[in-house]
Short mmCIF file of C-alpha atoms in Angstrom, two decimals:
data_model
loop_
_atom_site.label_atom_id
_atom_site.label_comp_id
_atom_site.label_asym_id
_atom_site.label_seq_id
_atom_site.Cartn_x
_atom_site.Cartn_y
_atom_site.Cartn_z
CA ALA A 1 84.07 172.20 32.46
CA GLN A 2 80.95 174.17 33.57
CA LYS A 3 77.60 172.63 35.06
CA VAL A 4 74.64 173.75 36.71
CA THR A 5 72.05 171.16 38.00
CA GLN A 6 68.75 171.84 39.07
CA ALA A 7 67.28 169.05 40.56
CA GLN A 8 63.74 169.80 40.95
CA THR A 9 61.96 169.36 37.50
CA GLU A 10 58.78 170.56 38.54
CA ILE A 11 56.86 172.04 41.79
CA SER A 12 53.37 172.86 42.43
CA VAL A 13 52.49 175.12 45.17
CA VAL A 14 49.19 176.90 46.27
CA GLU A 15 49.07 180.45 45.92
CA LYS A 16 50.62 182.41 48.78
CA GLU A 17 52.80 179.69 49.77
CA ASP A 18 56.73 180.31 49.50
CA VAL A 19 58.54 178.11 47.01
CA THR A 20 62.60 177.65 46.93
CA LEU A 21 64.05 176.74 43.58
CA ASP A 22 67.50 174.81 44.14
CA CYS A 23 70.27 175.62 41.90
CA VAL A 24 73.98 174.11 42.03
CA TYR A 25 76.82 174.49 40.01
CA GLU A 26 80.19 173.29 39.22
CA THR A 27 83.26 175.73 37.70
CA ARG A 28 86.84 175.40 37.76
CA ASP A 29 87.01 179.40 37.68
CA THR A 30 87.47 181.62 40.46
CA THR A 31 85.75 184.52 38.71
CA TYR A 32 81.99 183.26 37.58
CA TYR A 33 78.93 184.71 37.23
CA LEU A 34 75.36 183.15 38.09
CA PHE A 35 72.14 183.67 37.02
CA TRP A 36 68.49 183.45 37.06
CA TYR A 37 66.07 183.60 33.82
CA LYS A 38 62.09 183.31 33.93
CA GLN A 39 60.62 181.44 31.10
CA PRO A 40 56.70 182.08 31.16
CA PRO A 41 54.60 180.34 28.76
CA SER A 42 55.08 183.05 26.02
CA GLY A 43 58.91 181.19 25.61
CA GLU A 44 60.42 184.62 26.20
CA LEU A 45 63.34 184.40 28.58
CA VAL A 46 63.38 187.43 30.96
CA PHE A 47 66.51 188.21 33.01
CA LEU A 48 66.18 188.24 36.84
CA ILE A 49 69.30 188.42 38.27
CA ARG A 50 73.12 188.20 37.86
CA ARG A 51 75.64 187.61 41.00
CA ASN A 52 79.35 187.68 40.41
CA SER A 53 81.37 185.13 42.56
CA PHE A 54 82.93 187.95 44.58
CA ASP A 55 79.53 189.00 46.36
CA GLU A 56 78.05 186.60 48.39
CA GLN A 57 75.55 188.99 49.92
CA ASN A 58 71.89 187.76 49.40
CA GLU A 59 69.48 190.00 47.64
CA ILE A 60 65.96 190.96 47.75
CA SER A 61 63.85 192.16 45.34
CA GLY A 62 60.19 192.44 46.40
CA ARG A 63 58.96 188.71 46.86
CA TYR A 64 62.03 187.56 45.15
CA SER A 65 65.14 186.63 47.19
CA TRP A 66 68.68 185.02 46.47
CA ASN A 67 70.77 183.02 48.44
CA PHE A 68 74.42 182.31 47.33
CA GLN A 69 76.49 180.07 49.27
CA LYS A 70 79.90 179.69 47.60
CA SER A 71 80.67 176.77 50.20
CA THR A 72 77.93 174.72 48.82
CA SER A 73 78.07 175.85 45.13
CA SER A 74 74.58 176.73 45.64
CA PHE A 75 72.51 179.88 44.26
CA ASN A 76 68.79 179.16 45.35
CA PHE A 77 65.82 181.39 44.32
CA THR A 78 62.92 181.87 46.81
CA ILE A 79 59.37 183.42 45.59
CA THR A 80 57.62 184.37 48.86
CA ALA A 81 53.91 184.71 48.80
CA SER A 82 53.43 182.90 45.48
CA GLN A 83 51.26 184.13 42.88
CA VAL A 84 49.70 182.53 39.82
CA VAL A 85 51.67 185.02 37.58
CA ASP A 86 55.06 183.18 39.08
CA SER A 87 54.08 180.15 36.78
CA ALA A 88 56.72 179.44 34.26
CA VAL A 89 59.75 177.85 33.99
CA TYR A 90 62.99 179.14 35.76
CA PHE A 91 66.54 178.85 34.66
CA CYS A 92 69.80 179.14 36.79
CA ALA A 93 72.85 179.87 34.55
CA LEU A 94 76.65 180.11 34.87
CA SER A 95 79.31 182.32 32.94
CA ASN A 96 82.99 182.39 33.44
CA ARG A 97 84.65 185.50 32.90
CA GLY A 98 87.45 184.38 30.20
CA GLY A 99 86.61 184.31 26.63
CA THR A 100 83.08 185.13 25.88
CA ALA A 101 81.74 186.23 29.29
CA SER A 102 77.79 185.90 28.08
CA LYS A 103 78.24 182.12 26.97
CA LEU A 104 75.95 181.08 29.79
CA THR A 105 76.02 177.20 30.83
CA PHE A 106 72.07 176.91 31.89
CA GLY A 107 70.47 174.18 34.19
CA THR A 108 67.67 172.18 33.05
CA GLY A 109 65.05 174.53 34.51
CA THR A 110 62.17 173.79 37.25
CA ARG A 111 58.93 174.35 36.23
CA LEU A 112 57.06 176.17 38.71
CA GLN A 113 53.16 175.87 38.75
CA VAL A 114 50.96 178.41 41.11
CA THR A 115 47.48 177.52 41.57
CA LEU A 116 44.76 179.22 43.21
CA GLY B 1 59.49 196.16 17.43
CA ALA B 2 61.28 196.95 20.71
CA GLY B 3 62.58 193.31 21.40
CA VAL B 4 64.13 190.51 19.87
CA SER B 5 62.28 189.20 16.86
CA GLN B 6 62.35 185.81 15.82
CA SER B 7 60.80 184.19 12.58
CA PRO B 8 59.22 181.64 11.65
CA SER B 9 57.76 181.12 15.21
CA ASN B 10 56.75 177.30 13.82
CA LYS B 11 58.34 175.46 11.24
CA VAL B 12 57.58 171.76 10.13
CA THR B 13 60.09 170.25 7.74
CA GLU B 14 60.89 166.86 6.68
CA LYS B 15 63.76 165.13 7.48
CA GLY B 16 66.58 165.80 5.08
CA LYS B 17 65.37 169.14 4.06
CA ASP B 18 67.30 172.66 4.93
CA VAL B 19 65.67 175.39 7.16
CA GLU B 20 66.50 179.13 7.85
CA LEU B 21 65.89 180.52 10.86
CA ARG B 22 65.75 184.44 11.16
CA CYS B 23 66.46 186.79 14.14
CA ASP B 24 66.16 190.28 14.28
CA PRO B 25 67.97 191.67 17.45
CA ILE B 26 67.22 194.85 19.25
CA SER B 27 68.50 197.83 17.58
CA GLY B 28 71.69 198.71 18.96
CA HIS B 29 72.90 195.31 20.86
CA THR B 30 76.02 194.36 19.54
CA ALA B 31 76.24 190.96 20.41
CA LEU B 32 73.91 188.25 19.08
CA TYR B 33 73.56 184.51 20.41
CA TRP B 34 71.79 181.73 19.38
CA TYR B 35 70.58 178.87 21.95
CA ARG B 36 68.72 175.76 21.34
CA GLN B 37 66.08 174.16 23.86
CA SER B 38 65.14 170.66 23.25
CA LEU B 39 62.10 169.18 25.19
CA GLY B 40 63.31 168.54 28.65
CA GLN B 41 66.82 169.76 28.39
CA GLY B 42 68.51 173.16 29.45
CA LEU B 43 69.51 175.66 26.94
CA GLU B 44 72.74 175.01 25.05
CA PHE B 45 74.73 177.34 23.46
CA LEU B 46 75.12 177.27 19.86
CA ILE B 47 76.98 180.40 18.18
CA TYR B 48 77.87 183.93 19.30
CA PHE B 49 78.23 187.00 17.44
CA GLN B 50 80.12 190.30 18.56
CA GLY B 51 80.38 193.36 16.09
CA ASN B 52 82.98 192.47 13.36
CA SER B 53 85.03 189.65 15.65
CA ALA B 54 84.97 186.15 14.25
CA PRO B 55 82.00 184.34 15.68
CA ASP B 56 82.56 181.75 18.61
CA LYS B 57 81.17 178.54 17.04
CA SER B 58 81.96 176.29 19.66
CA GLY B 59 78.80 175.26 20.42
CA LEU B 60 77.32 174.23 16.75
CA PRO B 61 76.72 170.49 17.05
CA SER B 62 77.84 169.53 13.53
CA ASP B 63 78.80 171.20 10.13
CA ARG B 64 75.06 170.88 8.96
CA PHE B 65 74.60 173.97 11.25
CA SER B 66 75.62 177.25 10.11
CA ALA B 67 74.92 180.94 11.07
CA GLU B 68 75.85 184.30 9.75
CA ARG B 69 75.02 187.79 10.73
CA THR B 70 74.78 190.59 7.97
CA GLY B 71 75.82 194.32 8.43
CA GLY B 72 76.08 193.38 12.43
CA SER B 73 72.07 193.04 12.69
CA VAL B 74 70.09 190.29 11.38
CA SER B 75 71.14 186.67 11.61
CA THR B 76 70.24 183.80 10.30
CA LEU B 77 70.60 180.31 11.53
CA THR B 78 70.71 177.36 8.54
CA ILE B 79 70.57 173.78 9.43
CA GLN B 80 71.31 171.57 6.49
CA ARG B 81 69.74 168.32 5.88
CA THR B 82 67.72 168.01 9.04
CA GLN B 83 67.37 165.24 11.19
CA GLN B 84 64.86 164.24 13.77
CA GLU B 85 67.05 165.22 16.49
CA ASP B 86 67.08 168.72 15.40
CA SER B 87 63.77 169.02 16.33
CA ALA B 88 63.73 171.85 19.28
CA VAL B 89 63.22 175.51 20.01
CA TYR B 90 65.79 177.73 18.75
CA LEU B 91 66.12 180.86 20.79
CA CYS B 92 68.16 184.08 19.60
CA ALA B 93 69.37 186.67 22.27
CA SER B 94 71.20 189.95 22.15
CA SER B 95 73.10 192.27 24.29
CA PRO B 96 73.93 195.85 24.05
CA ARG B 97 77.62 194.83 24.82
CA GLY B 98 79.25 191.58 24.09
CA GLY B 99 82.33 189.97 26.52
CA GLY B 100 83.60 191.21 29.71
CA PRO B 101 82.13 191.28 32.97
CA GLN B 102 80.21 194.00 33.24
CA ALA B 103 77.99 192.71 30.14
CA ALA B 104 77.83 189.07 31.59
CA GLY B 105 74.85 187.47 31.02
CA GLU B 106 72.27 190.20 30.97
CA LEU B 107 70.79 188.54 27.43
CA PHE B 108 67.31 189.70 25.61
CA PHE B 109 65.77 186.65 24.28
CA GLY B 110 63.02 186.26 21.52
CA GLU B 111 60.58 184.00 21.75
CA GLY B 112 62.09 181.04 19.84
CA SER B 113 61.43 179.16 16.39
CA ARG B 114 59.67 175.77 17.15
CA LEU B 115 61.37 173.49 14.41
CA THR B 116 59.68 170.18 13.94
CA VAL B 117 61.53 167.70 11.81
CA LEU B 118 59.08 164.68 10.54
#
């Protein structure tokens, strides 16, 4: 069985602070994919990133960065110099390679509130 | 429109009534998914359609739930004899390709249909 845990239910930061959203996953598969999605107040989930289990290189995209560590089964997401527009619920998700590759297992989400 | 369209955006119904939720995927997307988001919960997979293949119904919580996809495009999720625990946001997503590692996970979501069962 697959499981994704996002222990942080809600985080509040002041604009320009850095913030890290934690994600811990469980899977028995050796090949799998990890994702982050953003859900703004409009409700529409927006894809942010996909990593496969063979690629542990960290990735940076503008103010966003992701730290994938297989040794700790974690895929953490850091927002540098946060902005009010970053306020949203962020979901970490996991998919295996077999069967329906896009049948994602989602965590419960972390609500990020960025204030001025 | 260019995105995934869902209707109704909000639906309030009485316990025991049937409801239908509609999803219009992005044109050309062959894969379509339904997820359910309950308050304080993550997204729960319900059903997946890929082209003309038999749908993956493994996530449907009971036989009161069913879904169909006509002509490989529009999908309807039907909940019969609704219960209060069915109250949730029902999200539809589509993907340009289904299955396989290259397509894994990059789903395009609609804004959801919020269902409230009184």
